[in-house]
Coordinates of C-alpha atoms in Angstrom, one line a residue:
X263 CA 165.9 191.9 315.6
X264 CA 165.2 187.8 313.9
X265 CA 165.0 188.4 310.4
X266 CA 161.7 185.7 310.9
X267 CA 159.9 188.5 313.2
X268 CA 159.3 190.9 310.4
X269 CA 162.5 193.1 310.2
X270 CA 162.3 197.0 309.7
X271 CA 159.1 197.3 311.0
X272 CA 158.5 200.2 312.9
X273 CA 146.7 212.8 305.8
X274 CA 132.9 214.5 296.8
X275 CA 133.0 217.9 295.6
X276 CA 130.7 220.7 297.3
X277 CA 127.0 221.4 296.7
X278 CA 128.9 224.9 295.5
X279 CA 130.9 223.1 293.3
X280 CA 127.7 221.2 291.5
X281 CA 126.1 224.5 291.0
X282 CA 128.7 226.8 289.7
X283 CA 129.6 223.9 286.9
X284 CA 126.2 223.5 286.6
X285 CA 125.6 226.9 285.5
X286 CA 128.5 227.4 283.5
X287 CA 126.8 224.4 281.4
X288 CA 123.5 226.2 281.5
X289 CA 124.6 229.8 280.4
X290 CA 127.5 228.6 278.0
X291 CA 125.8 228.7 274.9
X292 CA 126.5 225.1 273.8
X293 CA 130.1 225.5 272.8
X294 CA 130.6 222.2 271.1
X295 CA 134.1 220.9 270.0
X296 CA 132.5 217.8 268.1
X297 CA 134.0 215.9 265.4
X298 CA 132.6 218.0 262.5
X299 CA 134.5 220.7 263.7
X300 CA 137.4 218.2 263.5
X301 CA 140.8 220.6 263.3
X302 CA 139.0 224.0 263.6
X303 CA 140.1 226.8 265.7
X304 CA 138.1 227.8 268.5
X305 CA 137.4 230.3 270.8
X306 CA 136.8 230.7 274.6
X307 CA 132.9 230.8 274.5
X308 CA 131.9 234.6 275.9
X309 CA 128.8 233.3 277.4
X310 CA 131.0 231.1 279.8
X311 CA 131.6 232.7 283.2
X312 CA 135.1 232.4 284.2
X313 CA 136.0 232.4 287.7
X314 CA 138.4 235.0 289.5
X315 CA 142.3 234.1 290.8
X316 CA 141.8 232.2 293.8
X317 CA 144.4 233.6 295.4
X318 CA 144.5 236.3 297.3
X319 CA 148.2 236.4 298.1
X320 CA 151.3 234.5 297.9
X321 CA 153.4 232.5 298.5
X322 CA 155.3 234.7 300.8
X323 CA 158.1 233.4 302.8
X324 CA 158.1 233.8 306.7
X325 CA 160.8 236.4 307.0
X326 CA 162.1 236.0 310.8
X327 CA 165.2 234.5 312.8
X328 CA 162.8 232.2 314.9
X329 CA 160.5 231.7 311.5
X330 CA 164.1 230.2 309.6
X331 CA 164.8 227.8 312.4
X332 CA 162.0 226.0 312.9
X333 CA 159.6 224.2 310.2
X334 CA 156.3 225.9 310.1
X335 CA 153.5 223.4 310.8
X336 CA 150.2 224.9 309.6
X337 CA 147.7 227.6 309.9
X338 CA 144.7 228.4 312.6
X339 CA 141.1 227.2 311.1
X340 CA 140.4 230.2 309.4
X341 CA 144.2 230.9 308.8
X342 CA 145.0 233.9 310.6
X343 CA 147.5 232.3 312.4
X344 CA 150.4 230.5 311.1
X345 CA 152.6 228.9 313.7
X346 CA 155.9 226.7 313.6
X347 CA 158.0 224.5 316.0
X348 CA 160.9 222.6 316.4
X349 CA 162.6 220.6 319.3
X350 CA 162.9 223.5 321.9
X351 CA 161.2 226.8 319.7
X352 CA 158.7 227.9 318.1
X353 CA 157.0 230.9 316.5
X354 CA 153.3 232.3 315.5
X355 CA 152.9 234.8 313.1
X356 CA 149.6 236.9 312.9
X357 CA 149.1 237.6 309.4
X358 CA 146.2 240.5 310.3
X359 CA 148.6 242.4 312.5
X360 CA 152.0 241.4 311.1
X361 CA 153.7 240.3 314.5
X362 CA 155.1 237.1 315.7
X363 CA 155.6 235.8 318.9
X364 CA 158.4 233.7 320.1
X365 CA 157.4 231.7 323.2
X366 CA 159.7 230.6 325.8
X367 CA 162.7 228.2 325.0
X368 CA 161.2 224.6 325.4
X369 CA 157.7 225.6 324.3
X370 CA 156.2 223.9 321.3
X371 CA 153.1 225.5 319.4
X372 CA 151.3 222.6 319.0
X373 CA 147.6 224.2 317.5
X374 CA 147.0 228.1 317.3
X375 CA 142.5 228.8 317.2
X376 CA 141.6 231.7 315.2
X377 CA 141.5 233.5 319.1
X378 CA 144.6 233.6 319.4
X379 CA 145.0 231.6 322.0
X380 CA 147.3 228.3 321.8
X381 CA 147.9 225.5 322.9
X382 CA 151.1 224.1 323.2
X383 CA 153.6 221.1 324.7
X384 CA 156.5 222.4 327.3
X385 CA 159.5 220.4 327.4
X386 CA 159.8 218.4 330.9
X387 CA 156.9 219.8 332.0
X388 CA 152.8 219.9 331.6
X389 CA 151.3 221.1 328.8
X390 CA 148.8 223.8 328.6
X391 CA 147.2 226.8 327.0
X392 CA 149.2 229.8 325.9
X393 CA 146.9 232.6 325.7
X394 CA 147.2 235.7 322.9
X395 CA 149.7 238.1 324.1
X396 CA 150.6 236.3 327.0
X397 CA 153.8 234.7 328.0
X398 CA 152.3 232.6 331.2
X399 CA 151.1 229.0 330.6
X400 CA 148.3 227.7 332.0
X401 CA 149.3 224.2 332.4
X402 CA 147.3 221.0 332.5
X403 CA 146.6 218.9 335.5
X404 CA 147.4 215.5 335.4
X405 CA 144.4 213.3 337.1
X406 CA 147.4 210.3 337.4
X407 CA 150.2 211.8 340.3
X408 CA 152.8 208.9 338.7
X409 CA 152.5 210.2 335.0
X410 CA 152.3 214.0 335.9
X411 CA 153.4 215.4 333.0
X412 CA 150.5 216.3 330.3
X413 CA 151.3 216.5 326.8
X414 CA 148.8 217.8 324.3
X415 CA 149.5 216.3 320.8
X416 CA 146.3 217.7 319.1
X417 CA 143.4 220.2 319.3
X418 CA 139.8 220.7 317.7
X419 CA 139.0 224.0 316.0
X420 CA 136.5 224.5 318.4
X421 CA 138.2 225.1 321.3
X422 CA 136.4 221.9 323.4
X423 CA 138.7 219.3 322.8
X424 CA 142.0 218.5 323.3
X425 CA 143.6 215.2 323.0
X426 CA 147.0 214.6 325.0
X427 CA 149.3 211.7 326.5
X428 CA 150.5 211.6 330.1
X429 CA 154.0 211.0 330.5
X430 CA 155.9 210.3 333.9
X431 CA 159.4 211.2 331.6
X432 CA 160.2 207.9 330.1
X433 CA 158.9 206.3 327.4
X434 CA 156.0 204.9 328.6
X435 CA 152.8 207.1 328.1
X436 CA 148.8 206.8 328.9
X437 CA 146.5 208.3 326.4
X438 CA 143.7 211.1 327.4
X439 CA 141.3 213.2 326.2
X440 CA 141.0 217.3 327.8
X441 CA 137.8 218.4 327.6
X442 CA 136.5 222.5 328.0
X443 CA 134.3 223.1 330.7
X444 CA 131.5 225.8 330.6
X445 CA 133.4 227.8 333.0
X446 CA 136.2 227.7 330.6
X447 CA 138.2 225.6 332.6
X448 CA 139.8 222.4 331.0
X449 CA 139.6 218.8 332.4
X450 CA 141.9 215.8 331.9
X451 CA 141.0 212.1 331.2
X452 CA 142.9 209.3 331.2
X453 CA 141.2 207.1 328.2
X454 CA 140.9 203.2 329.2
X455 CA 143.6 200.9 327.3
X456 CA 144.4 197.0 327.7
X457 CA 147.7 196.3 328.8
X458 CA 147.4 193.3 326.6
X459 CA 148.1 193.6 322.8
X460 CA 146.8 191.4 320.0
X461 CA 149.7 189.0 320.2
X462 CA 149.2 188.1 323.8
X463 CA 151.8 189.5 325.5
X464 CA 152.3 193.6 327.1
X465 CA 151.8 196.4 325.0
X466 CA 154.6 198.6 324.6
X467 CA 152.1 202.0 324.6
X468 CA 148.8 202.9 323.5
X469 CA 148.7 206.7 322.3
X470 CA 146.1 208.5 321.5
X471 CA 146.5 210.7 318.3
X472 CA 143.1 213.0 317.2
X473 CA 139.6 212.9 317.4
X474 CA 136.4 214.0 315.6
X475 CA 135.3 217.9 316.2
X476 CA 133.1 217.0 318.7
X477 CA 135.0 214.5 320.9
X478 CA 132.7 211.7 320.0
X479 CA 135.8 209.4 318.9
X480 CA 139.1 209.5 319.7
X481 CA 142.0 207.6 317.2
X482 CA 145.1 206.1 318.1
X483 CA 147.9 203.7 317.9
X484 CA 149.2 200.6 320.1
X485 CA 152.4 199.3 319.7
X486 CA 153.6 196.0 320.9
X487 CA 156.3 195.4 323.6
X488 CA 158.9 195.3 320.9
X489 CA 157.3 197.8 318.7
X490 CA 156.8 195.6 316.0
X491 CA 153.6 195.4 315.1
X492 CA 151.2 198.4 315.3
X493 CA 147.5 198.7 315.6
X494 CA 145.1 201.7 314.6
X495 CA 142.9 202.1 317.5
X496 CA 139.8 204.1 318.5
X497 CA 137.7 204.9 321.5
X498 CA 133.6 205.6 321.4
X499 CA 131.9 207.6 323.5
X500 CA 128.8 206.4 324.8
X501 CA 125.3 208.3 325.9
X502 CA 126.7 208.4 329.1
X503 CA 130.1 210.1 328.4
X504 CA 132.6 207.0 328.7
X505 CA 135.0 206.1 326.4
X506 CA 135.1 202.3 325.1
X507 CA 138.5 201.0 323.3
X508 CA 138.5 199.3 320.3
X509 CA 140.8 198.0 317.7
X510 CA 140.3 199.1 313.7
X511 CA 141.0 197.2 310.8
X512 CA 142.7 194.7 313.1
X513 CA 141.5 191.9 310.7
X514 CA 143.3 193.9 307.5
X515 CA 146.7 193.2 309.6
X516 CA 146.1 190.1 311.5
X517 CA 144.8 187.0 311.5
X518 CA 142.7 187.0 314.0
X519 CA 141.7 183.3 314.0
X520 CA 145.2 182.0 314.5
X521 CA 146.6 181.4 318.3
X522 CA 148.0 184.7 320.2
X523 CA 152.1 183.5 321.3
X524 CA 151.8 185.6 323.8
X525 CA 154.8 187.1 325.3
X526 CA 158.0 186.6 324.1
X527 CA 160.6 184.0 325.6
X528 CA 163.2 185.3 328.2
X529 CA 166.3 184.6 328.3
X530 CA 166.9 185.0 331.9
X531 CA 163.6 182.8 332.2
X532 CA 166.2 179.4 330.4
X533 CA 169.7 180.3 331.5
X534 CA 170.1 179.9 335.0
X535 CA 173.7 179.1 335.1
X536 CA 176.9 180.7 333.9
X537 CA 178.3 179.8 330.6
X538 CA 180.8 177.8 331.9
X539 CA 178.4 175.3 333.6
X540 CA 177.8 172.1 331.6
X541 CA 174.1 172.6 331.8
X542 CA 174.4 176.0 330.3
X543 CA 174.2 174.7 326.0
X544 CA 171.4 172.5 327.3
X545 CA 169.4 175.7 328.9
X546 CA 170.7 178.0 325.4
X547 CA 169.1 175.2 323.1
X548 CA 166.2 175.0 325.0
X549 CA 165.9 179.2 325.0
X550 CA 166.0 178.9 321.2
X551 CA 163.7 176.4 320.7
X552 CA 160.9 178.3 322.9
X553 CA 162.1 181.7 321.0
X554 CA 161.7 179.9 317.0
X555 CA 158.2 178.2 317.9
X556 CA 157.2 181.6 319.4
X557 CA 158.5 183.4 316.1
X558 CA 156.2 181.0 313.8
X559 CA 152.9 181.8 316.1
X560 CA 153.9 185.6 315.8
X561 CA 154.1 184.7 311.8
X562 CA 151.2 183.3 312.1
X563 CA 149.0 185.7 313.8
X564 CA 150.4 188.4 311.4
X565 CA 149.9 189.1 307.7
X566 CA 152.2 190.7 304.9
X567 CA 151.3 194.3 305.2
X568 CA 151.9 195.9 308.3
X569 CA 150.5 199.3 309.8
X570 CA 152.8 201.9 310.4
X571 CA 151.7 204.0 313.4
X572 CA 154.7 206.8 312.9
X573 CA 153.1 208.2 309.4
X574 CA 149.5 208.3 310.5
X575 CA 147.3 211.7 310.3
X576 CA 144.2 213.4 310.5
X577 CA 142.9 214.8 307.4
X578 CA 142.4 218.5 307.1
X579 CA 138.2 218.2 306.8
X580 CA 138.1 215.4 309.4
X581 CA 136.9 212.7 307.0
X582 CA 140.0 210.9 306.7
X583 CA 142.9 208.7 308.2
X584 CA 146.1 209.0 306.5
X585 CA 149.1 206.9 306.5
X586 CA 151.1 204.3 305.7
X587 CA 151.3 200.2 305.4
X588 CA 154.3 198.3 304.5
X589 CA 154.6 195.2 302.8
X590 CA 156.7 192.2 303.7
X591 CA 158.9 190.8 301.1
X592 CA 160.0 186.8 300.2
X593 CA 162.5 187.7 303.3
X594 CA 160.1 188.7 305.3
X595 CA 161.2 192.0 306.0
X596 CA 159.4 194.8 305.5
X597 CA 160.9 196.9 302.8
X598 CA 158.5 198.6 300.7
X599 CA 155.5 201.7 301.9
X600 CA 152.2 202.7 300.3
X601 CA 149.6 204.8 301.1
X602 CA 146.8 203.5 303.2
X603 CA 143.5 206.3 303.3
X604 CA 140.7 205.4 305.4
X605 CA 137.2 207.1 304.6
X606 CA 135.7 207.6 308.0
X607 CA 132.1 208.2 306.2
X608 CA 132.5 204.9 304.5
X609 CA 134.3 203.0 307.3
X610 CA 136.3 201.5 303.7
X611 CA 140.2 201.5 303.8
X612 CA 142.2 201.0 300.6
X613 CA 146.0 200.8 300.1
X614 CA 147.1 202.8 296.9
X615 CA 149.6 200.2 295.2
X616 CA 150.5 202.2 292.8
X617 CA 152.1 205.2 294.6
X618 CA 154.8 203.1 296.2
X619 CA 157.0 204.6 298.6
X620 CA 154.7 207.8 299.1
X621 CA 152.7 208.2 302.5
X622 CA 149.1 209.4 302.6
X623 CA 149.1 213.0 304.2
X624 CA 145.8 214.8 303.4
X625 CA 142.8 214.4 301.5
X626 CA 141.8 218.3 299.5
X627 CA 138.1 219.1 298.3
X628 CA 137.1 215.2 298.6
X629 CA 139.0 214.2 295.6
X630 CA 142.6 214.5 296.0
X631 CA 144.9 212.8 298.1
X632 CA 148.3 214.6 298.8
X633 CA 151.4 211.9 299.3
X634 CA 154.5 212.6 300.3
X635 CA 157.6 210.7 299.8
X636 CA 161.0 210.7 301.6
X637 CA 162.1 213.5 304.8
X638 CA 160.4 217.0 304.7
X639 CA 161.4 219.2 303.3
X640 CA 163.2 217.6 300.4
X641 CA 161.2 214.8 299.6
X642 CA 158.9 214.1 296.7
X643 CA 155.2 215.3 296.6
X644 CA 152.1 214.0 294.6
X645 CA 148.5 214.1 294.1
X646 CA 146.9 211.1 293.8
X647 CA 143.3 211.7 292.1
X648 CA 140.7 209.3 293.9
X649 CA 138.6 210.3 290.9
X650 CA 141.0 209.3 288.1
X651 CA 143.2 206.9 290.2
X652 CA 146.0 208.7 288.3
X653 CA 149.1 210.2 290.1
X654 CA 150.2 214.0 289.8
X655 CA 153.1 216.0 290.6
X656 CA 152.4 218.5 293.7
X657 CA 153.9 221.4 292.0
X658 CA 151.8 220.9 288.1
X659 CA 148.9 220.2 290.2
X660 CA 148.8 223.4 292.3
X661 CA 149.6 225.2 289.3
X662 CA 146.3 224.2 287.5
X663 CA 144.2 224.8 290.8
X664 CA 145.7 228.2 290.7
X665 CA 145.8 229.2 287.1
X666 CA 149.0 230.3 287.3
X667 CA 152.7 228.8 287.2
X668 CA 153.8 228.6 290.4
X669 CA 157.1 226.8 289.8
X670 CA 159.0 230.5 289.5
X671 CA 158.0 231.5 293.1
X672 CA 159.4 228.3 294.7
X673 CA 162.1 228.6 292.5
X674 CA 165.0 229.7 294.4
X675 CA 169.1 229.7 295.6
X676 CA 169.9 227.0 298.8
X677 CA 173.3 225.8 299.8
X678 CA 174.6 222.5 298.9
X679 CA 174.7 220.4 302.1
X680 CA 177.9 218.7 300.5
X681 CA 179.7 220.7 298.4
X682 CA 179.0 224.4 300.3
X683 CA 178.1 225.7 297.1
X684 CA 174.9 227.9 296.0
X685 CA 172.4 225.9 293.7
X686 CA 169.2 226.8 292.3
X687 CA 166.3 224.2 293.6
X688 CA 162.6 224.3 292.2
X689 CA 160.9 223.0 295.8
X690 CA 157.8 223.8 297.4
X691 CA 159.0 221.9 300.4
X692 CA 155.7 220.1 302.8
X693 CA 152.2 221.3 302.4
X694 CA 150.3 221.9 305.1
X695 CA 146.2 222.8 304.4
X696 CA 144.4 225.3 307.2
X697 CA 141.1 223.1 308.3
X698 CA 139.3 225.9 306.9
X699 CA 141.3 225.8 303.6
X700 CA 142.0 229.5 303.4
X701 CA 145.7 229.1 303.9
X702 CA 148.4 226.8 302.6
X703 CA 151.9 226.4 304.4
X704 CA 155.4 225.0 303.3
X705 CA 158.1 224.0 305.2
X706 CA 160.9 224.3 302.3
X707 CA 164.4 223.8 302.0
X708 CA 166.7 226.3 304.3
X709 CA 168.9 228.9 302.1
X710 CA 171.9 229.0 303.7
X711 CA 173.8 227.3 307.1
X712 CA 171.9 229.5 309.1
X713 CA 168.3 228.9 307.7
X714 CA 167.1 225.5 308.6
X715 CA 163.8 225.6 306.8
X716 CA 162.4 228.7 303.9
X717 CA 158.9 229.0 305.3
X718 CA 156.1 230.4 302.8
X719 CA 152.2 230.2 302.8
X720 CA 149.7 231.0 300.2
X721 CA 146.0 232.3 301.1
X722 CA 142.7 231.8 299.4
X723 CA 140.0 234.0 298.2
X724 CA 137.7 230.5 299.0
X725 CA 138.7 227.6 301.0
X726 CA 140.9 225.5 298.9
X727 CA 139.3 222.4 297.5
X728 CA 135.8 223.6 297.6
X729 CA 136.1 225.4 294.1
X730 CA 135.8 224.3 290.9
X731 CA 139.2 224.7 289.6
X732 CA 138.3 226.8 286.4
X733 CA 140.2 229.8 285.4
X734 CA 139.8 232.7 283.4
X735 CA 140.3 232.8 279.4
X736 CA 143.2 235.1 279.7
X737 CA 144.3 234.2 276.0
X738 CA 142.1 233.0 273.1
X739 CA 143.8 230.4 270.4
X740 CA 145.0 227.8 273.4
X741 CA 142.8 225.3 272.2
X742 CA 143.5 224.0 268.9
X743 CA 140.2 221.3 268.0
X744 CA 139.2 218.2 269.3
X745 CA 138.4 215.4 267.0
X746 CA 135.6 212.7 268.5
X747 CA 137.0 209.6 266.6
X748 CA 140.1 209.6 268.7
X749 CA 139.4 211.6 271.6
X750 CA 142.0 213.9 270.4
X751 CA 142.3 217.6 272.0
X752 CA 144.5 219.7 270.2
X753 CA 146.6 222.7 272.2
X754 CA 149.1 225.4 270.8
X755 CA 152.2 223.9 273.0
X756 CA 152.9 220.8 274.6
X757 CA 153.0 220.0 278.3
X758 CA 150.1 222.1 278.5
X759 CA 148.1 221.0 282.1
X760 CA 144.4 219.6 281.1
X761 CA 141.8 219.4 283.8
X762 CA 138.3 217.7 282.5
X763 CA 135.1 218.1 285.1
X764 CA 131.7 216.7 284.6
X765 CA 128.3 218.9 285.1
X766 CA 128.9 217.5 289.0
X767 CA 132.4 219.7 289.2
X768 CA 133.9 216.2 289.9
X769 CA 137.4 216.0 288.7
X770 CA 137.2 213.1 285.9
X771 CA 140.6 213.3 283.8
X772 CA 144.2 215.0 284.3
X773 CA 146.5 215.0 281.6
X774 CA 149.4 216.9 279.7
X775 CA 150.0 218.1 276.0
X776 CA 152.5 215.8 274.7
X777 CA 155.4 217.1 272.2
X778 CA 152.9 217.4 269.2
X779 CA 150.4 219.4 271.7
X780 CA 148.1 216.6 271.5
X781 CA 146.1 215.2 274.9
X782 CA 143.7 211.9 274.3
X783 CA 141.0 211.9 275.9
X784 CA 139.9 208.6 277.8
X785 CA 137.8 206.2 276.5
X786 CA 136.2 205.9 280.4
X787 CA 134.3 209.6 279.6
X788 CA 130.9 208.8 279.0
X789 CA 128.2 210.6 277.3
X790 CA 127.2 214.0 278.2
X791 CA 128.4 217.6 278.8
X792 CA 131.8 218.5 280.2
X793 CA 134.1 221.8 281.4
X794 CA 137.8 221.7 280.1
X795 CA 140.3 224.2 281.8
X796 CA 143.7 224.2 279.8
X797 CA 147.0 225.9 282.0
X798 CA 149.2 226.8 279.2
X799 CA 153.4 226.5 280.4
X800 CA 153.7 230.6 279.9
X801 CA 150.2 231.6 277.7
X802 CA 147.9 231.8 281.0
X803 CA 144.5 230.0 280.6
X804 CA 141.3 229.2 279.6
X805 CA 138.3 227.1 279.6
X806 CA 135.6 225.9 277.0
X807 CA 132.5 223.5 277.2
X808 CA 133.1 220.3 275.3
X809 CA 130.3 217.8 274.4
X810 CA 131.3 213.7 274.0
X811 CA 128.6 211.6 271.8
X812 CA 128.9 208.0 272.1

């Protein structure tokens, strides 16, 4: 493609939350690690209610042919139901009853409700819904006899909604919306879509992606005829029940005020006579004139940082768009990613410079952003803290939530790709969160030739992300003083994991013990009471009640 048209182009803490911390502040005593205590011991304070392991049990690995072969994609709402898929396979396993069912060869498990029931996309064929213990589709009914095939991409945990793209077996799709009637019954509808995109000429697709729980909005992508340029799209319901397309954040990716160039130049539309005709440099000249003046109005209308439709997600509690933007450089190709989040309550998008290369993936309790770097299941994983605007690794992160090291249970032997040879990898692999937050899955690395992916979950006493991530004071002596004129906390060890709340339960700092077993404090921590949990590298845990004067 012309280097000058852009080259390389192509997922608030609870009222719960505020209470519990609240009343661990209330009945604590006044625990007080102030600056006249300066390099005292302390204890855990016994007055300070600590909170039980939050999970229930885990990780376990999916232990099953069809389970090894394909990457497991998530959990039903509730997380009964974890179901995976490849190409041509897939698998659900029912955690209550221990079984798994393998549906037919060509069948992808695209959602599994907490029925059962699932929906999933056939291979050359319609879609439909798979119903619990059945092996019979019931296929979807295209309204459009030229696109007949319906393929569902995404479904709400209610059961009404199910959004899908009608295919007629190339490449070109239409985007629709399936909708359950009262008798049970499910209803296709083509969603309206402009042929034209926002550089004038033919879009290549529009696709529709997710929508809110209750159908009100549906999001999507277009892509242009050349699929350079890609737009985040939506369509509103009105009182009436019709859908109504619009374009989002067009105005973040384009400039909008400049001239569209319309459709690209031809080639066949210049040269009209062989290329041994005399005429024929005149015609080829003329072609590349038209095709450079059409470039600089397509540089024009665009901007630097271009949305990239292929990354782009719901988040688990339906409150966010993840995904990704990338950003032209002095060549004007576009070589370098970031996270773009979009806060649907908000309507405000933000593009985290500072996590560079990472795509946004999921949003957890209101407060974290998971990002995810690379191809699943080997890439990198971190937790950006919307809170502290601080990065995390995935693994140390979990391991605080949890009060527990989790880095020996996705510790484990896999094959070298390369050399054939057995190698011990630390790798949790992709997380995926259960829209209820009971259940967490990950698609890790396979452990031999014959295991394409090591699939394990973990499940929750309480949705994940809706507690306060305190743990219990397993082991007194952890904390070794704080002193107020530096902001210095003292610990028994380094690299011990520091999480700092305020009487809100919102997340304020995340830090580590450094070699001395020292953690400062920020200066950004403003008067007032706070809850510090400490995850000691192989002590266990605790948590104390610190006060900051100012």
């Amino acid at each position: 493609m012309n280097k000058e048209l852009h080259q390389g182009m192509s997922r608030y803490a609870s009222l719960a939350q505020a209470l519990l911390i609240t009343s661990l502040l209330l009945c604590s005593g006044g625990l007080d690690l102030n600056a006249q205590i300066s390099m005292s011991r302390l204890q855990p304070t016994s007055s300070l209610r600590a909170m039980e392991d939050p999970i229930a049990e885990g990780p376990i690995v999916l232990d099953h042919d069809e389970a090894y072969k394909c990457p497991v994609q998530g959990a039903s709402d509730q997380g009964r139901y974890i179901f995976g898929y490849s190409f041509d396979s897939s698998f659900i396993y029912d955690r209550e009853s221990k079984q798994y069912t393998i549906p037919s060869t060509g069948t992808r498990v695209i959602y599994v409700w907490d029925s059962g029931d699932a929906v999933v996309f056939v291979n050359q064929n319609s879609g439909g819904i798979l119903p619990k213990g059945s092996t019979q589709v019931k296929s979807f009914t295209s309204p459009k006899a030229d696109y007949p095939y319906v393929g569902p991409i995404y479904a709400t945990s209610n059961t009404q909604y199910i959004i899908a793209n009608l295919s007629n077996g190339g490449y070109h799709v239409l985007p629709a919306i399936i909708s359950r009637s009262d008798a049970g019954t499910y209803v296709v509808e083509e969603l309206p879509a402009p042929k034209e995109d926002l550089l004038g000429g033919e879009a290549q697709y529009t696709q529709a992606r997710f929508c809110a729980e209750d159908g009100s909005i549906v999001y999507g992508v277009q892509v242009d005829w050349h699929g350079m340029f890609h737009r985040l799209v939506r369509w509103v319901r009105d009182s009436e029940g019709n859908y109504h397309f619009e374009g989002m954040l067009d105005d973040l990716f384009f400039n909008l005020q400049a001239p569209k160039p319309g459709p690209k130049p031809q080639e066949k539309d210049y040269i009209t006579v062989p290329d041994t005709d005399p005429k024929y440099q005149e015609q080829l000249q003329a072609y590349h004139k038209a095709a450079q003046e059409w470039a600089k109005k397509v540089l024009a209308r665009t901007k630097t940082v271009s949305f990239f439709s292929k990354k782009l997600q719901f988040s688990s509690d339906g409150n966010f768009i993840c995904g990704a933007v990338r950003q032209a450089e002095d060549d004007e190709t576009y070589t370098k990613e970031y996270p773009l989040l979009y806060d649907l309550r908000k309507s405000e998008a933000q593009i985290i410079r500072d996590m560079e290369g990472y795509c946004a993936v999921d949003v957890w309790g209101g407060q974290h952003l998971f990002c995810f770097t690379g191809a699943p299941p080997i890439g990198g994983s971190s937790v950006w803290s919307l809170a502290t605007k601080k990065p995390q690794a995935f693994l140390k992160w979990l391991s605080a939530r949890c009060g527990r090291d989790l880095k020996k249970d996705f510790t484990y032997e896999s094959i070298d790709d390369l050399t054939g040879e057995k190698k011990e990898v630390t790798l949790p692999g992709y997380p995926t969160r259960s829209r209820g937050g009971l259940v967490i899955t990950f698609f890790g690395l396979g452990q031999s030739e014959e295991h394409n992916a090591r699939n394990s979950y973990l499940v929750f006493k309480k949705p994940f992300g809706t507690f306060i991530e305190e743990v219990q004071p397993r082991e007194a002596n952890l904390f070794g003083g704080y002193q107020a004129s530096t902001r210095a906390l003292y610990t028994s060890a380094s690299g011990c994991q520091i999480s700092v709340y305020d009487t809100q339960g919102i997340l304020c700092f995340q830090g580590e013990s450094n070699t001395e077993g020292v953690c400062l404090l920020p200066q950004s921590l403003t008067q007032g009471a706070y809850i510090i949990t400490l995850v000691h590298p192989n002590k266990g845990n605790t948590s104390v009640k610190l006060h900051i004067d100012k």
